[in-house]
Amino acid sequence: MRVVHRRPATVRCLTALTLGMLALTGCSTDDGPAAATASGTSAAPAPSPDGTAPSTAPTGTAPTGTAPSGTKPIGTGARWAGTKQFVQIDDARTADGRTYLSVRPAQKKPHPQFEAWVIVPGEGPYTEVSMTEDAQVLLSVPLGDAKHPAAYAQADFVGRLTARPSSDRALLGYDLSFDGEGRVTRVQSLYTP
């Protein structure tokens, strides 16, 4: 006589679920916040040593240079290294042959009635990031002269941006591309009527 042992369906399901979870867990290389920061995603802001405002710089990154009041120090843009970000730009300046932008993340949504974008302002402090010498600048209305993006020199961009009142700048949004060192390689303004 042959005896066949059958497992209940629930045991088979649980076994399959457990094996699936083990396979997924085995594929993960996440070693905590440091790995998340290294892979291009930002970790939660850490409180500053004096306990005032949270720092958005990755742990272990020493800020370099100085920044105007109200912005984070130069070099903290490295947290965006190798990524594309949608941001607001509060200010721009040129120093030592480089262009610097004060940026903060924002959101963009399609305009419900027009072929344009609605900018949802971000919150928190601005971070100063530098542009590469050969960074491409594409501007459209209202900073550029046309609805479709056109190329402009970095100096033209700085002049056009700083000529606008700060209340107008809060309504503008930009797609930025960053190189592996956190420097901006491309700026494109969104068309906003």
XYZ file of C-alpha atoms in Angstrom:
193
model
C 0.000 0.000 0.000
C 1.327 3.387 -0.982
C 0.665 6.336 1.313
C 0.602 9.796 -0.250
C 1.007 12.807 2.043
C -0.599 15.960 0.705
C 0.183 19.364 2.097
C -2.712 21.691 2.531
C -2.977 24.509 -0.055
C -2.200 27.154 2.564
C 1.155 25.572 3.363
C 2.073 25.553 -0.346
C 1.062 29.213 -0.679
C 3.065 30.221 2.382
C 6.087 28.309 1.110
C 5.877 30.025 -2.278
C 5.459 33.426 -0.610
C 8.453 32.820 1.673
C 10.666 31.734 -1.235
C 9.575 34.794 -3.228
C 10.407 37.127 -0.348
C 13.784 35.471 0.134
C 14.563 35.926 -3.555
C 13.612 39.613 -3.412
C 15.554 40.189 -0.209
C 18.608 38.462 -1.668
C 18.596 40.896 -4.602
C 18.718 43.970 -2.390
C 22.025 45.732 -1.803
C 20.622 48.424 0.453
C 22.867 49.023 3.424
C 20.793 51.818 4.942
C 20.787 55.598 4.354
C 24.392 55.658 3.137
C 23.551 53.278 0.288
C 20.421 55.263 -0.574
C 22.461 58.466 -0.792
C 25.143 56.803 -2.881
C 22.587 55.401 -5.332
C 21.176 58.853 -6.114
C 18.270 59.014 -3.731
C 18.525 61.327 -0.806
C 18.326 60.213 2.774
C 16.163 61.986 5.302
C 17.631 65.309 6.407
C 19.850 65.012 9.463
C 19.730 67.644 12.186
C 22.656 70.047 12.182
C 25.211 69.845 14.991
C 23.851 72.977 16.656
C 20.279 71.596 16.492
C 18.860 74.489 14.418
C 17.887 73.425 10.898
C 18.231 70.046 9.233
C 21.109 69.602 6.842
C 20.426 68.311 3.344
C 24.073 67.423 2.688
C 24.967 63.732 2.622
C 26.588 62.426 5.791
C 30.341 62.799 5.680
C 30.317 65.519 3.022
C 32.096 68.652 4.109
C 30.599 71.830 2.610
C 33.011 73.821 0.502
C 33.072 77.529 -0.268
C 30.647 80.070 1.001
C 27.112 80.861 -0.032
C 24.869 83.891 0.280
C 22.607 84.084 3.303
C 19.519 81.868 3.018
C 21.216 79.151 0.922
C 23.109 75.999 1.743
C 26.880 75.990 1.108
C 28.359 75.196 -2.296
C 28.956 71.500 -2.818
C 25.743 70.204 -1.250
C 24.362 69.669 -4.764
C 26.443 66.459 -4.827
C 23.409 64.669 -3.401
C 21.874 65.080 -6.881
C 24.950 63.732 -8.685
C 24.006 61.897 -11.866
C 20.293 62.747 -11.637
C 17.708 65.021 -13.201
C 15.756 67.292 -10.873
C 12.862 69.702 -11.235
C 13.608 72.864 -9.251
C 12.874 76.514 -8.632
C 15.805 78.899 -8.985
C 15.769 81.831 -6.577
C 19.021 83.469 -7.658
C 21.983 83.070 -9.986
C 25.435 84.586 -9.954
C 28.777 84.330 -11.689
C 32.041 84.216 -9.715
C 35.528 82.944 -10.527
C 34.407 82.094 -14.068
C 31.628 79.813 -12.812
C 27.863 80.201 -12.662
C 26.105 79.338 -9.389
C 22.381 78.723 -8.917
C 20.337 78.780 -5.701
C 17.862 75.925 -6.187
C 15.233 73.991 -4.287
C 13.137 71.020 -5.429
C 9.615 71.739 -6.659
C 6.893 69.927 -8.601
C 5.374 70.464 -12.023
C 1.894 69.600 -13.211
C 0.365 69.956 -16.665
C -1.856 73.033 -17.014
C -5.510 71.867 -17.159
C -6.438 74.097 -20.128
C -3.234 75.055 -21.984
C -0.127 73.379 -23.326
C 1.968 74.632 -20.414
C 3.027 73.783 -16.881
C 1.844 74.796 -13.431
C 4.672 75.074 -10.898
C 4.066 73.829 -7.355
C 6.656 75.609 -5.179
C 8.876 73.571 -2.898
C 9.567 74.265 0.759
C 12.725 74.678 2.754
C 16.049 76.369 2.109
C 17.682 76.856 -1.256
C 20.890 74.962 -2.077
C 23.635 76.594 -4.121
C 24.981 74.436 -6.951
C 27.543 75.227 -9.630
C 27.198 74.807 -13.376
C 29.842 73.247 -15.582
C 31.590 75.631 -17.985
C 29.902 74.018 -20.984
C 26.448 73.606 -19.402
C 23.605 73.938 -21.876
C 20.932 76.560 -21.114
C 17.553 76.250 -22.863
C 15.000 78.963 -22.116
C 11.382 79.424 -23.126
C 8.798 82.077 -22.228
C 8.850 83.956 -19.875
C 12.673 83.950 -19.552
C 13.284 83.104 -23.191
C 11.902 84.864 -26.234
C 9.719 82.031 -27.590
C 7.355 79.287 -26.468
C 9.789 76.578 -27.561
C 13.158 76.284 -25.760
C 16.156 77.949 -27.396
C 19.844 77.979 -26.425
C 21.222 80.926 -24.434
C 24.615 81.713 -22.922
C 24.971 81.279 -19.159
C 25.586 85.036 -18.768
C 22.318 85.784 -20.630
C 20.477 83.380 -18.345
C 21.882 85.005 -15.194
C 20.987 88.477 -16.509
C 17.445 87.505 -17.499
C 16.766 85.704 -14.207
C 18.142 88.399 -11.891
C 16.264 91.124 -13.809
C 12.954 89.567 -12.745
C 11.436 90.327 -9.338
C 11.802 87.504 -6.811
C 7.999 87.107 -6.711
C 8.082 86.219 -10.444
C 10.977 83.788 -9.974
C 8.862 81.714 -7.571
C 6.456 80.988 -10.455
C 9.175 79.588 -12.743
C 10.413 76.008 -12.902
C 13.458 74.326 -14.421
C 14.581 70.843 -15.328
C 18.235 70.432 -14.292
C 20.621 67.621 -15.215
C 23.585 66.945 -12.914
C 26.911 65.282 -13.674
C 28.564 62.697 -11.413
C 30.005 65.435 -9.188
C 26.701 67.254 -8.612
C 27.357 70.110 -11.060
C 24.601 71.284 -13.407
C 25.187 70.267 -17.031
C 21.813 71.366 -18.444
C 19.153 73.907 -17.486
C 15.799 74.024 -19.254
C 13.071 76.419 -18.226
C 9.481 75.253 -18.560
C 7.054 77.171 -20.690
C 4.646 79.010 -18.404
C 2.184 81.494 -19.965
